[in-house]
Short mmCIF file of C-alpha atoms and ligand atoms in Angstrom, two decimals:
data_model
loop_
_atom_site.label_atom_id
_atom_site.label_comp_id
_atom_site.label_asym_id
_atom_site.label_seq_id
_atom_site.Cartn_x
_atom_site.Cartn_y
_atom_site.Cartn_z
CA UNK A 1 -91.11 -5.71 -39.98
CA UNK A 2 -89.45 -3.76 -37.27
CA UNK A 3 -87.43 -1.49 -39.78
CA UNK A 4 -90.18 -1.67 -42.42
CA UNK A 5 -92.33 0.52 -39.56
CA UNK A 6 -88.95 2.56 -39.28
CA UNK A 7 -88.03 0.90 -35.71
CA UNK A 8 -84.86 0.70 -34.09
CA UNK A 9 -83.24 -2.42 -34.21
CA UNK A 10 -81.63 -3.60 -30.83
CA UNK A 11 -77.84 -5.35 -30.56
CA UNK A 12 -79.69 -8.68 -29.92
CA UNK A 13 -81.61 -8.22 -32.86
CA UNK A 14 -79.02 -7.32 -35.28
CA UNK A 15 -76.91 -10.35 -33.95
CA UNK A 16 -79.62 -12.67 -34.48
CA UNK A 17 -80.00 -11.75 -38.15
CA UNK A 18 -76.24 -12.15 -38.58
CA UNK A 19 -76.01 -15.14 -37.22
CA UNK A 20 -79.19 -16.62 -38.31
CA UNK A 21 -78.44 -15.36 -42.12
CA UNK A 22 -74.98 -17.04 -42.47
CA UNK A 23 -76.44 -19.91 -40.38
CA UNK A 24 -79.45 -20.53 -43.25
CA UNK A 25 -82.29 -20.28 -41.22
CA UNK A 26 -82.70 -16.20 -42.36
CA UNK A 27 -83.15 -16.83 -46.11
CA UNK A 28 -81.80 -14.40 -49.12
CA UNK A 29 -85.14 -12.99 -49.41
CA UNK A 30 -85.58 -12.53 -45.88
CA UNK A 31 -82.64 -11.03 -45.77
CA UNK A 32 -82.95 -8.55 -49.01
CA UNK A 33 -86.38 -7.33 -47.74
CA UNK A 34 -84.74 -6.20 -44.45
CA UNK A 35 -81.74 -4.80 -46.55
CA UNK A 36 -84.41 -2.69 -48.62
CA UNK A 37 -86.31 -1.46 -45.28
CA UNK A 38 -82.98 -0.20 -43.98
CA UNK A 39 -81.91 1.60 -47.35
CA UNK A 40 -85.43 2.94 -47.53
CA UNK A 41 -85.94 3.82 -43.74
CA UNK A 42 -82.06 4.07 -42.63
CA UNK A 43 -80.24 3.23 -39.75
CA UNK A 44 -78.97 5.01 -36.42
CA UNK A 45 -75.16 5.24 -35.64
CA UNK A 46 -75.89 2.99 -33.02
CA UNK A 47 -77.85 0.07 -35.24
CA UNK A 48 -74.84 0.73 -37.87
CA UNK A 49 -72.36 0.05 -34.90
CA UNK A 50 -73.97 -3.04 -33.61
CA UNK A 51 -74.05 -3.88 -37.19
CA UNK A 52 -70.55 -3.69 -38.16
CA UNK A 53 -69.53 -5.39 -34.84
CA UNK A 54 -71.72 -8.18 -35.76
CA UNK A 55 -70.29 -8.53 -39.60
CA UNK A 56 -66.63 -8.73 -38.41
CA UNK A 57 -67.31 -11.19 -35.90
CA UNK A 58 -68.42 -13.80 -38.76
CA UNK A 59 -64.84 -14.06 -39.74
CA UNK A 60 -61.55 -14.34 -38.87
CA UNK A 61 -60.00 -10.84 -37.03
CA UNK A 62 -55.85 -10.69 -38.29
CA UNK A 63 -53.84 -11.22 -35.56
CA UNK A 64 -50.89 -8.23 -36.71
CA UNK A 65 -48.63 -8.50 -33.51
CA UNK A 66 -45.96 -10.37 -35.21
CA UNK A 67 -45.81 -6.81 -37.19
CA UNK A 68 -43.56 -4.36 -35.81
CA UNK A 69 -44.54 -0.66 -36.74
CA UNK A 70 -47.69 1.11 -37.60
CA UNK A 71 -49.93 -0.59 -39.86
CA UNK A 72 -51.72 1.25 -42.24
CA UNK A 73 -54.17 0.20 -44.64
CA UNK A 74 -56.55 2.24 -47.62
CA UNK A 75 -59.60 1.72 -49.00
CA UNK A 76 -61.55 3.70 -51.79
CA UNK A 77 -65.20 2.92 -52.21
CA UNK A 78 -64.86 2.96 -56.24
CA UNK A 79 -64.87 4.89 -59.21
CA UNK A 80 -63.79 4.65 -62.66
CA UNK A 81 -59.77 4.53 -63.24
CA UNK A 82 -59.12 4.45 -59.73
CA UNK A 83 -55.72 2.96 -59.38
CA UNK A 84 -54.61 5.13 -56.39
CA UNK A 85 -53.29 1.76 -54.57
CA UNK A 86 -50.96 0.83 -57.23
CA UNK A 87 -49.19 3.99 -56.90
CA UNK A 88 -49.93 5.19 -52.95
CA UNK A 89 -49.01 1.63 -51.65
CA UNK A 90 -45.22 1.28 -53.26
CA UNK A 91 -44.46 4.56 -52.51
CA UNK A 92 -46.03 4.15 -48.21
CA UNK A 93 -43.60 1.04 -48.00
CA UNK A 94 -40.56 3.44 -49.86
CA UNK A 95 -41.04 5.50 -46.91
CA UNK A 96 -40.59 2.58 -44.18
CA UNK A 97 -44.45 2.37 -43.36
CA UNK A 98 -45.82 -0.86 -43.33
CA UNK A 99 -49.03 -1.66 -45.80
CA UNK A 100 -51.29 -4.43 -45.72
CA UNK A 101 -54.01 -4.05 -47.98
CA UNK A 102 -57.20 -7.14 -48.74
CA UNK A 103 -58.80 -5.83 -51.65
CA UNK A 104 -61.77 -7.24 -53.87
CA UNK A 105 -62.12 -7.31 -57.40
CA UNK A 106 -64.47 -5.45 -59.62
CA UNK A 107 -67.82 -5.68 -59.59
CA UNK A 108 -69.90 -3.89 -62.66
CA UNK A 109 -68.45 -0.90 -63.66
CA UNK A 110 -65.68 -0.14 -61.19
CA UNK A 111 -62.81 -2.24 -61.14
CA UNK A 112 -60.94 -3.85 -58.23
CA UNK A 113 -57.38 -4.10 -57.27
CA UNK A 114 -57.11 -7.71 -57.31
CA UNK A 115 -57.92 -7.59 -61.17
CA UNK A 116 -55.80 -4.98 -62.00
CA UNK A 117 -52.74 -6.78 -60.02
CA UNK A 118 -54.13 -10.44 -61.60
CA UNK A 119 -53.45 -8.83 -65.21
CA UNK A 120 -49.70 -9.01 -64.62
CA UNK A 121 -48.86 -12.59 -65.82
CA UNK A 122 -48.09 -14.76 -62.53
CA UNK A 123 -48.91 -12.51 -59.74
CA UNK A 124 -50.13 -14.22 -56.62
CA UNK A 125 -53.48 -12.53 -55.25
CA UNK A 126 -54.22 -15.84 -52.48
CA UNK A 127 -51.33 -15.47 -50.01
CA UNK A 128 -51.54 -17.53 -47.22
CA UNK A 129 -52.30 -15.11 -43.73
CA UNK A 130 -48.83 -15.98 -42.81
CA UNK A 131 -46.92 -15.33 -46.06
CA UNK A 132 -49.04 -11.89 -46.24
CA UNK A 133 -47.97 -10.86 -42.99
CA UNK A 134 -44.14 -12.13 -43.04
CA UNK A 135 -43.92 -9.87 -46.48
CA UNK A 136 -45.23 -6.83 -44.47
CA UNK A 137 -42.75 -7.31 -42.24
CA UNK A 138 -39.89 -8.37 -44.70
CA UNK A 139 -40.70 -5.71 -47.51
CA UNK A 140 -43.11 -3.22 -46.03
CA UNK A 141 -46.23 -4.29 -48.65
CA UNK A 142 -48.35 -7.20 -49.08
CA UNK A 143 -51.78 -6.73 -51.06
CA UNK A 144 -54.05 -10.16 -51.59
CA UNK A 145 -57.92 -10.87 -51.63
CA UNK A 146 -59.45 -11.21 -48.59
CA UNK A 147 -59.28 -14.36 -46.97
CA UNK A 148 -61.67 -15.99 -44.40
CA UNK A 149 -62.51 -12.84 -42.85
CA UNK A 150 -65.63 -11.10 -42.43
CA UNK A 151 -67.79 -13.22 -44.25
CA UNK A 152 -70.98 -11.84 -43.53
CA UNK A 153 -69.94 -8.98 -46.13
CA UNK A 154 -69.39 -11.27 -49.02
CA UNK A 155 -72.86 -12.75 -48.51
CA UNK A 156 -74.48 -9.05 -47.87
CA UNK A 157 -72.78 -7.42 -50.49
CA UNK A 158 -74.22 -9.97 -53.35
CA UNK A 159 -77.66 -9.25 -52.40
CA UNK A 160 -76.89 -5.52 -52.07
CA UNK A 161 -75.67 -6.12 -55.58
CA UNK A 162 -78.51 -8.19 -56.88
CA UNK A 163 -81.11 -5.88 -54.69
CA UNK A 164 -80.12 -2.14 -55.76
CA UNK A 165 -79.42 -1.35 -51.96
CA UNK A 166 -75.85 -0.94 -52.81
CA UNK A 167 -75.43 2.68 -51.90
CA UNK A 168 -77.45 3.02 -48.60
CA UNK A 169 -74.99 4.81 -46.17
CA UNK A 170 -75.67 2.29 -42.97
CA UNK A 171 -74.90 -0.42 -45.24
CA UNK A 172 -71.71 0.85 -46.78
CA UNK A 173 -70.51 2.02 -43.29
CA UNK A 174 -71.02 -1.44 -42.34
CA UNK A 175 -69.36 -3.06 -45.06
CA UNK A 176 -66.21 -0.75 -44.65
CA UNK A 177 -65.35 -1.15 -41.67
CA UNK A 178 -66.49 -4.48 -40.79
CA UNK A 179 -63.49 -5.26 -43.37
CA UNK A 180 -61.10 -2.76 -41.92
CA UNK A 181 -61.56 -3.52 -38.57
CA UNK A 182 -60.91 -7.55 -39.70
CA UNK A 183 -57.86 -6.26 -41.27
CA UNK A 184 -56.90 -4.95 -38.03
CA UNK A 185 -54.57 -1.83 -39.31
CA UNK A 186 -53.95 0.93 -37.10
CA UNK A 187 -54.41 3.77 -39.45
CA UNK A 188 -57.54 3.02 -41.73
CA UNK A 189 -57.16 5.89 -44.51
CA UNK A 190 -61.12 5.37 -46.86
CA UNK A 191 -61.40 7.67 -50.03
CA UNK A 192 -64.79 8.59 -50.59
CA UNK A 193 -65.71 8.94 -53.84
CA UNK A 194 -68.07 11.78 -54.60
CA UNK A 195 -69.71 12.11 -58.37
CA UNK A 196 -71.45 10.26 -60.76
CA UNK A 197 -69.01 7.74 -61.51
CA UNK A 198 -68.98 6.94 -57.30
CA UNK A 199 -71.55 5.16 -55.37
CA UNK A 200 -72.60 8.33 -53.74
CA UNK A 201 -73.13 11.23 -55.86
CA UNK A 202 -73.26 14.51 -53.67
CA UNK A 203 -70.90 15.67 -51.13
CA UNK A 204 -73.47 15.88 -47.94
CA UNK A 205 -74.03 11.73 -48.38
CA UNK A 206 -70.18 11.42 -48.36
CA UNK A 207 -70.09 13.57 -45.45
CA UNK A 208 -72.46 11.59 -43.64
CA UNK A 209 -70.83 8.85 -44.14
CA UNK A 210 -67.39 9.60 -43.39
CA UNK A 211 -68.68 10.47 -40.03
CA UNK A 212 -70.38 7.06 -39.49
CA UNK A 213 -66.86 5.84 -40.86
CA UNK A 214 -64.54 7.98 -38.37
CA UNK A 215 -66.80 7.28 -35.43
CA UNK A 216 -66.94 3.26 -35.66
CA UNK A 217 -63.18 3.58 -35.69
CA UNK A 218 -63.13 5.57 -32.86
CA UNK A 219 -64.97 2.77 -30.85
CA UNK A 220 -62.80 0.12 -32.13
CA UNK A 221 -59.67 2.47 -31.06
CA UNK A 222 -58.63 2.83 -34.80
CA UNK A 223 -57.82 5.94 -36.26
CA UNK A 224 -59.92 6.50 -39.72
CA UNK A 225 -58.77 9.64 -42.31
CA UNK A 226 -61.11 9.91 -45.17
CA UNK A 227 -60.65 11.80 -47.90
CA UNK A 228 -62.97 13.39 -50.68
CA UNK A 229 -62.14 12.99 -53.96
CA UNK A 230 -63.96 13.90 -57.09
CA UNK A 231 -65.49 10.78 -59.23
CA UNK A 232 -67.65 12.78 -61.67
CA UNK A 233 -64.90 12.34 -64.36
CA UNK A 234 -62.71 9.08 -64.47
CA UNK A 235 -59.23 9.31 -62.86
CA UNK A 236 -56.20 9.77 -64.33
CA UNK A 237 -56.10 8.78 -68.51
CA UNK A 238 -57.16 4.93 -68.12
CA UNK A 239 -60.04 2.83 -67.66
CA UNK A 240 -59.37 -0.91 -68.08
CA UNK A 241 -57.11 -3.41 -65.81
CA UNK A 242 -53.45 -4.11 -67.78
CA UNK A 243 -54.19 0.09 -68.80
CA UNK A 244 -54.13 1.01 -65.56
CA UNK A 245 -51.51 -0.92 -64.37
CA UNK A 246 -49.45 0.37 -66.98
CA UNK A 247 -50.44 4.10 -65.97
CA UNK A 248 -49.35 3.66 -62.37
CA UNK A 249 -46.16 2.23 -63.48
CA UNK A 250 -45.81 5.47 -65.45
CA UNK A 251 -46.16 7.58 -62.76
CA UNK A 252 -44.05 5.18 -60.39
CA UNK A 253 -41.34 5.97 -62.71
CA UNK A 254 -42.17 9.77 -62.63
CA UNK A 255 -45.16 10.82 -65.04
CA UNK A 256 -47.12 13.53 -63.88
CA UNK A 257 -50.67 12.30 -64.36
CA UNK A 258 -52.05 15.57 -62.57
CA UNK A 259 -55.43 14.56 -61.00
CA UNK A 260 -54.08 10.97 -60.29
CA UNK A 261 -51.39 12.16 -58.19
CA UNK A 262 -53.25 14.79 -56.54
CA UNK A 263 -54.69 11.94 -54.73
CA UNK A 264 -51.89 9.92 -54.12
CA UNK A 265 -50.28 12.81 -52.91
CA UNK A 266 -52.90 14.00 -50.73
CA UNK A 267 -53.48 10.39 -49.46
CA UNK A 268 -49.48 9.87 -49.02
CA UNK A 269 -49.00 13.04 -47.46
CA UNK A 270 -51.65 12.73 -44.67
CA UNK A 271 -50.66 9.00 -43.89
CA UNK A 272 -46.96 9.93 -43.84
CA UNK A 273 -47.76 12.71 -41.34
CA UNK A 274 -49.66 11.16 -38.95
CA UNK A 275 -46.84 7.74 -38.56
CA UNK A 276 -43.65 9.91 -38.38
CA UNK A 277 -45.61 13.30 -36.51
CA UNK A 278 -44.55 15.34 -39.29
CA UNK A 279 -46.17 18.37 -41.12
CA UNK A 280 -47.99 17.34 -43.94
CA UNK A 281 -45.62 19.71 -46.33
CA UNK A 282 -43.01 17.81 -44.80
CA UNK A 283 -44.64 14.58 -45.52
CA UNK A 284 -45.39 15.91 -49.19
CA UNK A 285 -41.68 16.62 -49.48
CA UNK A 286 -40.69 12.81 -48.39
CA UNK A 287 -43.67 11.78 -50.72
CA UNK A 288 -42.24 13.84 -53.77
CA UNK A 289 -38.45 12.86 -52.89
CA UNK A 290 -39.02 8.75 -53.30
CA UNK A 291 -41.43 9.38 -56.42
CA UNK A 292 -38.13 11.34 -58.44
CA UNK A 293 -35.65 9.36 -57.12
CA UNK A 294 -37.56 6.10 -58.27
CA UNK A 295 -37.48 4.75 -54.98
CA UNK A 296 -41.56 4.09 -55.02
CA UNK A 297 -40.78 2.25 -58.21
CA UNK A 298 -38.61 0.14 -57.26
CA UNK A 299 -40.67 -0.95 -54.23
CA UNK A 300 -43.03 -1.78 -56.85
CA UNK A 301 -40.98 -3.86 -58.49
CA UNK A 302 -40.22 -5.68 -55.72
CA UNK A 303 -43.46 -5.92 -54.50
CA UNK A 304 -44.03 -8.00 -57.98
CA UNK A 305 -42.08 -10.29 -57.94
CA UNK A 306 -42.34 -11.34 -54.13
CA UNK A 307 -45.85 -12.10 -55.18
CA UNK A 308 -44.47 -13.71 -58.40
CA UNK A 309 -45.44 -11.42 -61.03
CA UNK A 310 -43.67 -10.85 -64.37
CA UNK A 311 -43.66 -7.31 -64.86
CA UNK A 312 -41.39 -7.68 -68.05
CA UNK A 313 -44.52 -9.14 -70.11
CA UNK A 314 -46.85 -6.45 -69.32
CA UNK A 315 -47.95 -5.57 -72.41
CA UNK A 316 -51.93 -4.65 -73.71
CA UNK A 317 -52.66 -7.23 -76.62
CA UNK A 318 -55.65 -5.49 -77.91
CA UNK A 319 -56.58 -3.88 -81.21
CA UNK A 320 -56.94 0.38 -81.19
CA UNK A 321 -58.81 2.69 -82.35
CA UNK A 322 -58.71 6.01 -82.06
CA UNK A 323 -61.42 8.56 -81.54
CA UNK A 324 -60.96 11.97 -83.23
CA UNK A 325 -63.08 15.08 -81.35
CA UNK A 326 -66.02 16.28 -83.82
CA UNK A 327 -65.66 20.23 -82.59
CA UNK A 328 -63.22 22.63 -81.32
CA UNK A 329 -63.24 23.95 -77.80
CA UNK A 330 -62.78 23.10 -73.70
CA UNK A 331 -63.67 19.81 -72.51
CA UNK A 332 -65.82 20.57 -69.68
CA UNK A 333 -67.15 17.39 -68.82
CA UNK A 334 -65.87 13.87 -69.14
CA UNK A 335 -68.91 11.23 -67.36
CA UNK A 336 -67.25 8.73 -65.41
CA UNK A 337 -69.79 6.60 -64.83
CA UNK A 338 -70.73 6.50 -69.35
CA UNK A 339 -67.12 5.53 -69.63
CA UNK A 340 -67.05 3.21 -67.31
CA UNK A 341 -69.90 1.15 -68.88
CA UNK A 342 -68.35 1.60 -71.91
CA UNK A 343 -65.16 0.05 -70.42
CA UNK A 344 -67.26 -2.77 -69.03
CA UNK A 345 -68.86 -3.38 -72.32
CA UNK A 346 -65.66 -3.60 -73.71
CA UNK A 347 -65.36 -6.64 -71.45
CA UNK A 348 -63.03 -4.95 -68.37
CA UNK A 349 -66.05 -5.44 -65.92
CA UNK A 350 -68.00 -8.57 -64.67
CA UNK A 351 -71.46 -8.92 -64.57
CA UNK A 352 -71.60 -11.40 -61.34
CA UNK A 353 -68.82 -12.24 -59.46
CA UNK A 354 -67.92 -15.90 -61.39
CA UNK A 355 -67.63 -14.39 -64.53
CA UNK A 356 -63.95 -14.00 -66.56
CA UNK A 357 -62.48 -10.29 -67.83
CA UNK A 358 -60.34 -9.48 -70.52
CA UNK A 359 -57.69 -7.80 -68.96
CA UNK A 360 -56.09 -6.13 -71.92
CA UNK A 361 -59.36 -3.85 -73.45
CA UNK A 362 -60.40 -0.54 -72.02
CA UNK A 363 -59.79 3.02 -72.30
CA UNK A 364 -57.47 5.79 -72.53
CA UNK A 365 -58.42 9.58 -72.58
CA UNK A 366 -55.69 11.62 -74.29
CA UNK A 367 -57.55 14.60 -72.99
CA UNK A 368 -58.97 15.50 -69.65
CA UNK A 369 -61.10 18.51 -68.30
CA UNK A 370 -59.59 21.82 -69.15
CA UNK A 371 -57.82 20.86 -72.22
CA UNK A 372 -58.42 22.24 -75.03
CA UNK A 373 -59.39 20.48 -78.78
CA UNK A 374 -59.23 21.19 -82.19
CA UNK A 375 -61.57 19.45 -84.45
CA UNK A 376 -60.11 16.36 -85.38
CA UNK A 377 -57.78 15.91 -82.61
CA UNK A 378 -57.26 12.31 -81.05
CA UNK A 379 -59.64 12.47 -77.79
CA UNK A 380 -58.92 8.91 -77.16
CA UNK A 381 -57.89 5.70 -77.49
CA UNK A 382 -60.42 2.72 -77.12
CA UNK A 383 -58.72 -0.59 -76.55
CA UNK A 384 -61.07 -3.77 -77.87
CA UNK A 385 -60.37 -7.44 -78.53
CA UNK A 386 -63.96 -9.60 -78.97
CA UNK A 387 -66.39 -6.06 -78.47
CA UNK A 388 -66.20 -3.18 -80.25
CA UNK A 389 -67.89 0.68 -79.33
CA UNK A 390 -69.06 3.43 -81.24
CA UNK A 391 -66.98 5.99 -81.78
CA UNK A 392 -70.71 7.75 -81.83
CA UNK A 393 -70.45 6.51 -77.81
CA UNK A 394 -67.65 7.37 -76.82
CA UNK A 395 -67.57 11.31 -77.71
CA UNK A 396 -71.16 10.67 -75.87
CA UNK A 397 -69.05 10.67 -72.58
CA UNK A 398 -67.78 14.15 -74.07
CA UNK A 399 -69.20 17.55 -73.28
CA UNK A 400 -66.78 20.48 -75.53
CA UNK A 401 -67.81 24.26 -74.92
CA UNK A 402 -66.01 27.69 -75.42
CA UNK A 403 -65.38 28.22 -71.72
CA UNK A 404 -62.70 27.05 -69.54
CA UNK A 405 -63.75 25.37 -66.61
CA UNK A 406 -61.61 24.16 -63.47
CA UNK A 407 -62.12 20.69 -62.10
CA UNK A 408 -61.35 20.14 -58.53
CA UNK A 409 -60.35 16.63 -57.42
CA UNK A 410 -59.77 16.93 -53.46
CA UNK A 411 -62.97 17.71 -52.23
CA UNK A 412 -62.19 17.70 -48.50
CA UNK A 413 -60.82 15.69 -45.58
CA UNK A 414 -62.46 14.50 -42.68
CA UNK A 415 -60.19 13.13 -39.44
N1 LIG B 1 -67.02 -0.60 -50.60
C1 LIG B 1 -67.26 -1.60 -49.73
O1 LIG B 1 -66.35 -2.27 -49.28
N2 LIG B 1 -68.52 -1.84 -49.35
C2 LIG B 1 -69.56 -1.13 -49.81
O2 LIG B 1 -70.66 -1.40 -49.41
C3 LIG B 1 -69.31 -0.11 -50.72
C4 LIG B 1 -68.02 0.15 -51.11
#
């Protein structure tokens, strides 16, 4: 009622609905209504504060002193194709930088990490807290789904799900960094995803909450880096788990995927700086250096099969079919968020978080913004076992016009 009448909530009072939610006496739809009034009415930095303080403390905290070096961990709050941490994570630990990553899977139309790692046939996403943070030490990289710690997000987030108050800024503050801080990493790098394909969709809501972001790390001591990147077209050329792995392997080994490795770049460079106190050109340089001389993809590799994957049977078993452009011209717009459903209705996505995804069906663009078509030319490939598209709705995700326009994918940086 307090935050219905746009009140502040106090520490005490944000504890007690914590700890009275995951202790049953604050029921779901207690709980939802309050999660409404504080996506309608907001929340102060300091009620977001005592709120993420509260969420990590209903878990387990990593203990990371057994890990010698800087710990660095990244999170991205979703989009469509996003498989930055396939390629940004192999080539950190190249470098000598230690990377311990918990990630989720996908939820509706943006995909998780643990899926897209799950798709290679035997790979391990439950390690055990002490086999996750003996491979940090032993090979520089450990990534697995997030065990036992805060779980006052898992509870939240499935009502936040269920609710429509996903994308209230408090709330995804809160959910952020009561994670991170769990995780415990010294350098907490978040990509905020700006555009239509990202939970927020203008750049002045992703600035707002990068501050929320940078300052809760500052009270925990942590250092937080996020960076803006642009989610109003998918990234890179594919949408779909095994497709995506497949991609980052590709560029592992040397591809040039253009706005794909901007980011990676960008994310690399800045986290390379800041652990060895280096420019960031020379940072880029390092970055660049152990992408040619494979060095990031052989970390890869080894990252694999420590957590028992077989990368030798990665292979998409799906049928194809291709997707020829109707007109001639620029592609000046490619909606994330229309491919992504498309991809989910494929079966890529879940729907709630018990149900199964084909890992093998999705999407590949063989044209991005900029490019220019000729009638008839291949704009993509759509990957399908048990659900078909259109082709009708997939040049739907299309717009093709006479001008050239530029698409920028690093929208800013806030430290
Ligand atoms: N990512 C998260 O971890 N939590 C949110 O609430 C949104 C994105």
């Amino acid at each position: 009622n307090k935050k219905r009448l746009k009140g502040e909530l106090s520490k005490d009072e944000i504890d007690y609905v914590i700890s009275s939610f995951m202790g049953g006496e604050i029921k779901d739809y207690q709980m939802s209504a309050l999660l409404m009034a504080i996506t309608i009415n907001g929340m102060s930095f300091d009620e977001t504060l005592y709120l993420t303080d509260s969420m990590l403390r209903s878990g387990k905290i990593l203990d990371l002193s057994s890990i010698n070096g800087i710990v660095v961990d990244k999170h991205s709050t979703g989009g469509i194709g996003d498989k930055v941490t396939l390629i940004l994570a192999p080539l950190l630990a190249s470098l000598n930088i230690k990377v311990l990553k918990m990630s989720g899977r996908g939820l509706g139309y943006t995909g998780g990490t643990i899926d897209k790692l799950e798709s290679i046939e035997g790979f391990n996403v439950n390690l055990k807290e002490t086999d996750f943070i003996n491979q940090v030490n032993e090979i520089n990289l450990a990534i697995s789904s997030a065990f036992e710690i805060d779980q006052a997000d898992k509870k939240i987030y499935a009502l936040r799900d269920a609710t429509s108050t996903v994308s209230s800024i408090p709330l995804i503050a809160s959910s952020i960094m009561s994670k991170k801080l769990a995780s415990n990493a010294d350098i907490i790098v978040i990509d905020v995803k700006v555009g239509n394909g990202a939970l927020l969709e203008n750049k002045n809501d992703a600035l707002k909450l990068a501050q929320y972001l940078v300052d809760i790390g500052k009270y925990y001591n942590k250092k937080v880096y996020c960076v803006f990147t642009n989610m109003s077209s998918p990234l890179g050329m594919s949408v779909g788990n095994k497709l995506e792995v497949i991609e980052s392997i590709n560029c592992l080994k040397g591809e040039n995927i253009k706005d794909l490795m901007e980011v990676v770049y960008s994310i690399a460079s800045l986290i390379v700086s800041k652990v060895k106190n280096i420019s960031l050109v020379e940072a880029f340089n390092l970055c660049y250096q152990n992408i040619e001389n494979k060095k990031a993809y052989f970390k890869f590799l080894e990252f694999v099969k420590r957590q028992g994957g077989k990368i030798e049977s990665l292979k998409c078993n799906a049928k194809v079919m291709k997707v020829e452009s109707l007109y001639s011209g620029y592609i000046t717009k490619i909606d994330a968020l229309k491919i992504g459903k498309l991809s989910y209705l494929l079966g890529a996505g879940r729907k709630n978080k018990e149900d199964s995804i084909d890992y093998d069906v999705g999407i590949v663009l063989l044209k991005k913004i900029g490019d220019y078509v000729n009638q008839n030319d291949i704009l993509g490939n759509i990957y399908y076992n048990d659900t078909v598209i259109s082709p009708k709705e997939f040049l739907s995700c299309f717009e093709i016009e006479d001008k050239k326009v530029k698409d920028e994918i690093i929208l800013g940086l806030k430290m």
